[in-house]
Amino acid sequence: MNVPLKPMTADEFIAWAMTQERGRYELLDGMVVSDMNSERSIHAVVKLNAAFALRLALKAAALPGQAFGDGMAVRITSRIVHEPDAILRLGSPLPDEQVYVSDPVIVVDVLSPGSGPVDTGAKLLNYFTLPSLMHCLVIDPGKRTVLHYRRGTDGQPALTVRDEGVLALHPPGLAIMVADLFQSSWSAVKLVKSRDLN
């Protein structure tokens, strides 16, 4: 794996990243950033749980849309592309060949050792430059907490920290149980409908 050392546009980066056999890459200010660290078991479990929980919440709310696990990129600008651990978007399904999302409503990043300053700093602010984005969930598997950044009335992210109960994602009217994000088995998961919040 040879990470390009010259600046790239988002389109050039996405085309290059599609040719790589393994690894996760993002584009920051035109430069490729690589994260080749192996994931801990808990990190992989929480990422999968987050995507699954978003999918179930979408179904429970009977809203049209899609939930993705990691692998789909979020195009922020022509020089910035991020790859969150889970994404939810609304509307008709993307074409099968699409490799990035430009209209996420919810993005999820699961913290790994050392990623906190990035996930709660510039990356978070980049996500909120997208008009479609309403929520960014930063999950800390070690502390079993969710940093819920919600778009405030001023357009800026407002933070709530949750370690239990129902995580209300309004808009678009979804709800997930915080405990479900840390489950090792999904056999007993209960769908939470947004009407259950009232």
PDB file of C-alpha atoms in Angstrom:
ATOM      1  CA  MET A   1       0.000   0.000   0.000  1.00  0.00           C
ATOM      2  CA  ASN A   2       1.486   3.295  -1.134  1.00  0.00           C
ATOM      3  CA  VAL A   3      -0.354   6.350   0.154  1.00  0.00           C
ATOM      4  CA  PRO A   4      -0.143   9.167  -2.407  1.00  0.00           C
ATOM      5  CA  LEU A   5       1.917  12.103  -1.231  1.00  0.00           C
ATOM      6  CA  LYS A   6       0.468  14.623  -3.669  1.00  0.00           C
ATOM      7  CA  PRO A   7      -2.789  16.509  -3.078  1.00  0.00           C
ATOM      8  CA  MET A   8      -5.927  14.936  -4.536  1.00  0.00           C
ATOM      9  CA  THR A   9      -9.486  16.027  -5.213  1.00  0.00           C
ATOM     10  CA  ALA A  10     -12.381  14.092  -3.693  1.00  0.00           C
ATOM     11  CA  ASP A  11     -13.084  12.403  -7.043  1.00  0.00           C
ATOM     12  CA  GLU A  12      -9.421  11.403  -7.481  1.00  0.00           C
ATOM     13  CA  PHE A  13      -9.304  10.125  -3.906  1.00  0.00           C
ATOM     14  CA  ILE A  14     -12.452   8.018  -4.227  1.00  0.00           C
ATOM     15  CA  ALA A  15     -11.178   6.469  -7.487  1.00  0.00           C
ATOM     16  CA  TRP A  16      -7.816   5.700  -5.835  1.00  0.00           C
ATOM     17  CA  ALA A  17      -9.362   4.302  -2.636  1.00  0.00           C
ATOM     18  CA  MET A  18     -11.517   1.915  -4.695  1.00  0.00           C
ATOM     19  CA  THR A  19      -8.337   0.284  -6.036  1.00  0.00           C
ATOM     20  CA  GLN A  20      -6.905  -0.458  -2.579  1.00  0.00           C
ATOM     21  CA  GLU A  21      -7.217  -4.011  -1.310  1.00  0.00           C
ATOM     22  CA  ARG A  22      -7.496  -3.156   2.378  1.00  0.00           C
ATOM     23  CA  GLY A  23      -7.368  -0.328   4.845  1.00  0.00           C
ATOM     24  CA  ARG A  24      -9.416   2.720   5.686  1.00  0.00           C
ATOM     25  CA  TYR A  25      -8.602   6.064   4.169  1.00  0.00           C
ATOM     26  CA  GLU A  26      -9.887   9.601   4.435  1.00  0.00           C
ATOM     27  CA  LEU A  27      -9.060  12.802   2.599  1.00  0.00           C
ATOM     28  CA  LEU A  28      -8.194  15.852   4.711  1.00  0.00           C
ATOM     29  CA  ASP A  29      -7.354  19.090   2.938  1.00  0.00           C
ATOM     30  CA  GLY A  30      -6.538  17.109  -0.186  1.00  0.00           C
ATOM     31  CA  MET A  31      -4.104  14.694   1.499  1.00  0.00           C
ATOM     32  CA  VAL A  32      -4.743  10.984   2.076  1.00  0.00           C
ATOM     33  CA  VAL A  33      -4.846   9.866   5.699  1.00  0.00           C
ATOM     34  CA  SER A  34      -4.595   6.151   6.446  1.00  0.00           C
ATOM     35  CA  ASP A  35      -5.745   4.202   9.495  1.00  0.00           C
ATOM     36  CA  MET A  36      -4.202   0.740   9.276  1.00  0.00           C
ATOM     37  CA  ASN A  37      -4.520  -0.136  12.972  1.00  0.00           C
ATOM     38  CA  SER A  38      -6.213  -3.441  13.712  1.00  0.00           C
ATOM     39  CA  GLU A  39      -9.532  -3.010  15.482  1.00  0.00           C
ATOM     40  CA  ARG A  40     -10.241  -4.387  18.903  1.00  0.00           C
ATOM     41  CA  SER A  41     -13.162  -6.792  19.167  1.00  0.00           C
ATOM     42  CA  ILE A  42     -15.332  -4.289  21.054  1.00  0.00           C
ATOM     43  CA  HIS A  43     -14.763  -1.656  18.358  1.00  0.00           C
ATOM     44  CA  ALA A  44     -15.926  -4.021  15.609  1.00  0.00           C
ATOM     45  CA  VAL A  45     -18.958  -5.125  17.657  1.00  0.00           C
ATOM     46  CA  VAL A  46     -20.084  -1.560  18.406  1.00  0.00           C
ATOM     47  CA  LYS A  47     -19.680  -0.489  14.763  1.00  0.00           C
ATOM     48  CA  LEU A  48     -21.862  -3.361  13.592  1.00  0.00           C
ATOM     49  CA  ASN A  49     -24.396  -2.703  16.350  1.00  0.00           C
ATOM     50  CA  ALA A  50     -24.648   0.971  15.395  1.00  0.00           C
ATOM     51  CA  ALA A  51     -25.402   0.196  11.743  1.00  0.00           C
ATOM     52  CA  PHE A  52     -27.879  -2.498  12.757  1.00  0.00           C
ATOM     53  CA  ALA A  53     -29.595  -0.221  15.299  1.00  0.00           C
ATOM     54  CA  LEU A  54     -29.967   2.535  12.706  1.00  0.00           C
ATOM     55  CA  ARG A  55     -31.467   0.087  10.221  1.00  0.00           C
ATOM     56  CA  LEU A  56     -33.955  -1.216  12.785  1.00  0.00           C
ATOM     57  CA  ALA A  57     -34.877   2.327  13.856  1.00  0.00           C
ATOM     58  CA  LEU A  58     -35.529   3.286  10.233  1.00  0.00           C
ATOM     59  CA  LYS A  59     -37.794   0.269   9.862  1.00  0.00           C
ATOM     60  CA  ALA A  60     -39.615   0.998  13.127  1.00  0.00           C
ATOM     61  CA  ALA A  61     -40.277   4.593  12.017  1.00  0.00           C
ATOM     62  CA  ALA A  62     -41.430   3.388   8.573  1.00  0.00           C
ATOM     63  CA  LEU A  63     -39.239   5.977   6.858  1.00  0.00           C
ATOM     64  CA  PRO A  64     -37.635   5.503   3.434  1.00  0.00           C
ATOM     65  CA  GLY A  65     -33.860   5.498   3.618  1.00  0.00           C
ATOM     66  CA  GLN A  66     -30.718   3.444   4.043  1.00  0.00           C
ATOM     67  CA  ALA A  67     -28.305   2.587   6.847  1.00  0.00           C
ATOM     68  CA  PHE A  68     -24.718   1.670   5.991  1.00  0.00           C
ATOM     69  CA  GLY A  69     -21.874   0.153   7.963  1.00  0.00           C
ATOM     70  CA  ASP A  70     -18.316   1.306   7.436  1.00  0.00           C
ATOM     71  CA  GLY A  71     -17.036   1.318   3.893  1.00  0.00           C
ATOM     72  CA  MET A  72     -19.197   4.111   2.514  1.00  0.00           C
ATOM     73  CA  ALA A  73     -17.513   7.507   2.330  1.00  0.00           C
ATOM     74  CA  VAL A  74     -19.059  10.883   3.124  1.00  0.00           C
ATOM     75  CA  ARG A  75     -17.997  13.576   0.685  1.00  0.00           C
ATOM     76  CA  ILE A  76     -17.724  16.882   2.531  1.00  0.00           C
ATOM     77  CA  THR A  77     -16.007  19.093  -0.083  1.00  0.00           C
ATOM     78  CA  SER A  78     -13.828  18.629  -3.141  1.00  0.00           C
ATOM     79  CA  ARG A  79     -10.857  18.180  -0.767  1.00  0.00           C
ATOM     80  CA  ILE A  80     -12.390  16.418   2.269  1.00  0.00           C
ATOM     81  CA  VAL A  81     -13.808  12.885   2.415  1.00  0.00           C
ATOM     82  CA  HIS A  82     -14.505  11.017   5.671  1.00  0.00           C
ATOM     83  CA  GLU A  83     -15.404   7.387   6.297  1.00  0.00           C
ATOM     84  CA  PRO A  84     -17.619   7.089   9.366  1.00  0.00           C
ATOM     85  CA  ASP A  85     -18.374   3.779  11.053  1.00  0.00           C
ATOM     86  CA  ALA A  86     -22.096   3.980  10.208  1.00  0.00           C
ATOM     87  CA  ILE A  87     -24.324   6.291   8.176  1.00  0.00           C
ATOM     88  CA  LEU A  88     -28.048   6.841   7.831  1.00  0.00           C
ATOM     89  CA  ARG A  89     -29.598   8.740   4.954  1.00  0.00           C
ATOM     90  CA  LEU A  90     -33.212   9.285   3.922  1.00  0.00           C
ATOM     91  CA  GLY A  91     -34.877   8.972   0.540  1.00  0.00           C
ATOM     92  CA  SER A  92     -34.655   6.578  -2.367  1.00  0.00           C
ATOM     93  CA  PRO A  93     -31.843   4.002  -2.390  1.00  0.00           C
ATOM     94  CA  LEU A  94     -28.518   5.052  -3.848  1.00  0.00           C
ATOM     95  CA  PRO A  95     -27.434   3.429  -7.119  1.00  0.00           C
ATOM     96  CA  ASP A  96     -25.654   0.096  -6.563  1.00  0.00           C
ATOM     97  CA  GLU A  97     -22.378   1.527  -7.883  1.00  0.00           C
ATOM     98  CA  GLN A  98     -22.390   4.601  -5.601  1.00  0.00           C
ATOM     99  CA  VAL A  99     -19.364   4.716  -3.266  1.00  0.00           C
ATOM    100  CA  TYR A 100     -20.082   7.860  -1.262  1.00  0.00           C
ATOM    101  CA  VAL A 101     -22.957   9.594   0.506  1.00  0.00           C
ATOM    102  CA  SER A 102     -23.428  13.333   0.133  1.00  0.00           C
ATOM    103  CA  ASP A 103     -26.632  13.664   2.188  1.00  0.00           C
ATOM    104  CA  PRO A 104     -26.209  11.815   5.503  1.00  0.00           C
ATOM    105  CA  VAL A 105     -28.725  12.575   8.240  1.00  0.00           C
ATOM    106  CA  ILE A 106     -26.849  10.619  10.948  1.00  0.00           C
ATOM    107  CA  VAL A 107     -23.186   9.634  11.072  1.00  0.00           C
ATOM    108  CA  VAL A 108     -21.546   7.444  13.697  1.00  0.00           C
ATOM    109  CA  ASP A 109     -17.899   7.231  14.709  1.00  0.00           C
ATOM    110  CA  VAL A 110     -16.694   4.679  17.258  1.00  0.00           C
ATOM    111  CA  LEU A 111     -13.709   5.854  19.259  1.00  0.00           C
ATOM    112  CA  SER A 112     -10.497   3.888  19.191  1.00  0.00           C
ATOM    113  CA  PRO A 113      -7.363   4.712  21.185  1.00  0.00           C
ATOM    114  CA  GLY A 114      -6.109   8.082  20.003  1.00  0.00           C
ATOM    115  CA  SER A 115      -9.029   8.906  17.669  1.00  0.00           C
ATOM    116  CA  GLY A 116     -10.979  11.061  20.143  1.00  0.00           C
ATOM    117  CA  PRO A 117      -9.426  14.442  19.271  1.00  0.00           C
ATOM    118  CA  VAL A 118     -10.050  13.838  15.557  1.00  0.00           C
ATOM    119  CA  ASP A 119     -13.583  12.438  15.900  1.00  0.00           C
ATOM    120  CA  THR A 120     -14.734  15.244  18.220  1.00  0.00           C
ATOM    121  CA  GLY A 121     -12.757  18.035  16.558  1.00  0.00           C
ATOM    122  CA  ALA A 122     -12.291  18.914  12.899  1.00  0.00           C
ATOM    123  CA  LYS A 123     -14.089  15.805  11.643  1.00  0.00           C
ATOM    124  CA  LEU A 124     -17.191  16.623  13.678  1.00  0.00           C
ATOM    125  CA  LEU A 125     -17.243  20.206  12.429  1.00  0.00           C
ATOM    126  CA  ASN A 126     -16.750  18.985   8.855  1.00  0.00           C
ATOM    127  CA  TYR A 127     -19.810  16.746   9.118  1.00  0.00           C
ATOM    128  CA  PHE A 128     -21.959  19.633  10.309  1.00  0.00           C
ATOM    129  CA  THR A 129     -21.106  21.710   7.231  1.00  0.00           C
ATOM    130  CA  LEU A 130     -23.468  19.356   5.356  1.00  0.00           C
ATOM    131  CA  PRO A 131     -27.016  20.807   5.431  1.00  0.00           C
ATOM    132  CA  SER A 132     -28.549  17.307   5.628  1.00  0.00           C
ATOM    133  CA  LEU A 133     -26.713  16.276   8.801  1.00  0.00           C
ATOM    134  CA  MET A 134     -28.827  16.351  11.966  1.00  0.00           C
ATOM    135  CA  HIS A 135     -26.884  14.051  14.329  1.00  0.00           C
ATOM    136  CA  CYS A 136     -23.347  12.819  14.874  1.00  0.00           C
ATOM    137  CA  LEU A 137     -22.944   9.993  17.378  1.00  0.00           C
ATOM    138  CA  VAL A 138     -19.463   9.467  18.782  1.00  0.00           C
ATOM    139  CA  ILE A 139     -19.478   6.193  20.711  1.00  0.00           C
ATOM    140  CA  ASP A 140     -16.926   5.390  23.415  1.00  0.00           C
ATOM    141  CA  PRO A 141     -16.869   1.581  23.803  1.00  0.00           C
ATOM    142  CA  GLY A 142     -14.634   1.695  26.888  1.00  0.00           C
ATOM    143  CA  LYS A 143     -16.887   4.050  28.857  1.00  0.00           C
ATOM    144  CA  ARG A 144     -20.076   2.692  27.223  1.00  0.00           C
ATOM    145  CA  THR A 145     -21.253   6.209  26.480  1.00  0.00           C
ATOM    146  CA  VAL A 146     -22.576   8.055  23.452  1.00  0.00           C
ATOM    147  CA  LEU A 147     -21.635  11.646  22.713  1.00  0.00           C
ATOM    148  CA  HIS A 148     -24.732  12.814  20.858  1.00  0.00           C
ATOM    149  CA  TYR A 149     -24.067  15.938  18.813  1.00  0.00           C
ATOM    150  CA  ARG A 150     -27.378  17.332  17.534  1.00  0.00           C
ATOM    151  CA  ARG A 151     -27.740  20.237  15.131  1.00  0.00           C
ATOM    152  CA  GLY A 152     -28.873  23.152  17.266  1.00  0.00           C
ATOM    153  CA  THR A 153     -31.231  25.937  16.247  1.00  0.00           C
ATOM    154  CA  ASP A 154     -28.162  28.022  15.368  1.00  0.00           C
ATOM    155  CA  GLY A 155     -26.873  25.256  13.064  1.00  0.00           C
ATOM    156  CA  GLN A 156     -24.024  24.390  15.424  1.00  0.00           C
ATOM    157  CA  PRO A 157     -23.660  21.005  17.172  1.00  0.00           C
ATOM    158  CA  ALA A 158     -25.094  20.769  20.686  1.00  0.00           C
ATOM    159  CA  LEU A 159     -23.774  17.944  22.889  1.00  0.00           C
ATOM    160  CA  THR A 160     -25.657  15.507  25.112  1.00  0.00           C
ATOM    161  CA  VAL A 161     -23.871  12.574  26.777  1.00  0.00           C
ATOM    162  CA  ARG A 162     -25.895   9.382  27.213  1.00  0.00           C
ATOM    163  CA  ASP A 163     -24.993   6.100  28.899  1.00  0.00           C
ATOM    164  CA  GLU A 164     -28.465   4.571  29.142  1.00  0.00           C
ATOM    165  CA  GLY A 165     -32.068   4.858  28.036  1.00  0.00           C
ATOM    166  CA  VAL A 166     -33.486   5.888  24.683  1.00  0.00           C
ATOM    167  CA  LEU A 167     -31.473   7.984  22.257  1.00  0.00           C
ATOM    168  CA  ALA A 168     -34.019  10.192  20.461  1.00  0.00           C
ATOM    169  CA  LEU A 169     -32.925  11.252  16.992  1.00  0.00           C
ATOM    170  CA  HIS A 170     -35.370  14.018  16.015  1.00  0.00           C
ATOM    171  CA  PRO A 171     -35.520  14.870  13.222  1.00  0.00           C
ATOM    172  CA  PRO A 172     -36.128  12.483  11.486  1.00  0.00           C
ATOM    173  CA  GLY A 173     -38.021  10.729  14.300  1.00  0.00           C
ATOM    174  CA  LEU A 174     -35.864   7.710  15.093  1.00  0.00           C
ATOM    175  CA  ALA A 175     -35.049   6.152  18.441  1.00  0.00           C
ATOM    176  CA  ILE A 176     -32.471   3.597  19.551  1.00  0.00           C
ATOM    177  CA  MET A 177     -31.614   2.126  22.929  1.00  0.00           C
ATOM    178  CA  VAL A 178     -28.139   3.100  24.132  1.00  0.00           C
ATOM    179  CA  ALA A 179     -27.671  -0.385  25.629  1.00  0.00           C
ATOM    180  CA  ASP A 180     -28.227  -1.960  22.199  1.00  0.00           C
ATOM    181  CA  LEU A 181     -25.049  -0.325  20.920  1.00  0.00           C
ATOM    182  CA  PHE A 182     -23.004  -2.429  23.343  1.00  0.00           C
ATOM    183  CA  GLN A 183     -24.845  -5.772  22.987  1.00  0.00           C
ATOM    184  CA  SER A 184     -22.813  -8.858  22.168  1.00  0.00           C
ATOM    185  CA  SER A 185     -26.007 -10.567  20.920  1.00  0.00           C
ATOM    186  CA  TRP A 186     -29.068  -9.095  19.223  1.00  0.00           C
ATOM    187  CA  SER A 187     -31.481 -11.911  20.037  1.00  0.00           C
ATOM    188  CA  ALA A 188     -33.387  -9.887  22.654  1.00  0.00           C
ATOM    189  CA  VAL A 189     -33.354  -6.435  21.050  1.00  0.00           C
ATOM    190  CA  LYS A 190     -36.684  -4.596  21.134  1.00  0.00           C
ATOM    191  CA  LEU A 191     -37.600  -2.125  18.413  1.00  0.00           C
ATOM    192  CA  VAL A 192     -38.187   1.340  19.806  1.00  0.00           C
ATOM    193  CA  LYS A 193     -40.799   3.270  17.868  1.00  0.00           C
ATOM    194  CA  SER A 194     -40.669   7.050  18.008  1.00  0.00           C
ATOM    195  CA  ARG A 195     -44.216   7.045  19.417  1.00  0.00           C
ATOM    196  CA  ASP A 196     -42.833   5.195  22.488  1.00  0.00           C
ATOM    197  CA  LEU A 197     -40.957   8.382  23.415  1.00  0.00           C
ATOM    198  CA  ASN A 198     -44.117  10.369  24.137  1.00  0.00           C
TER     199      ASN A 198
END
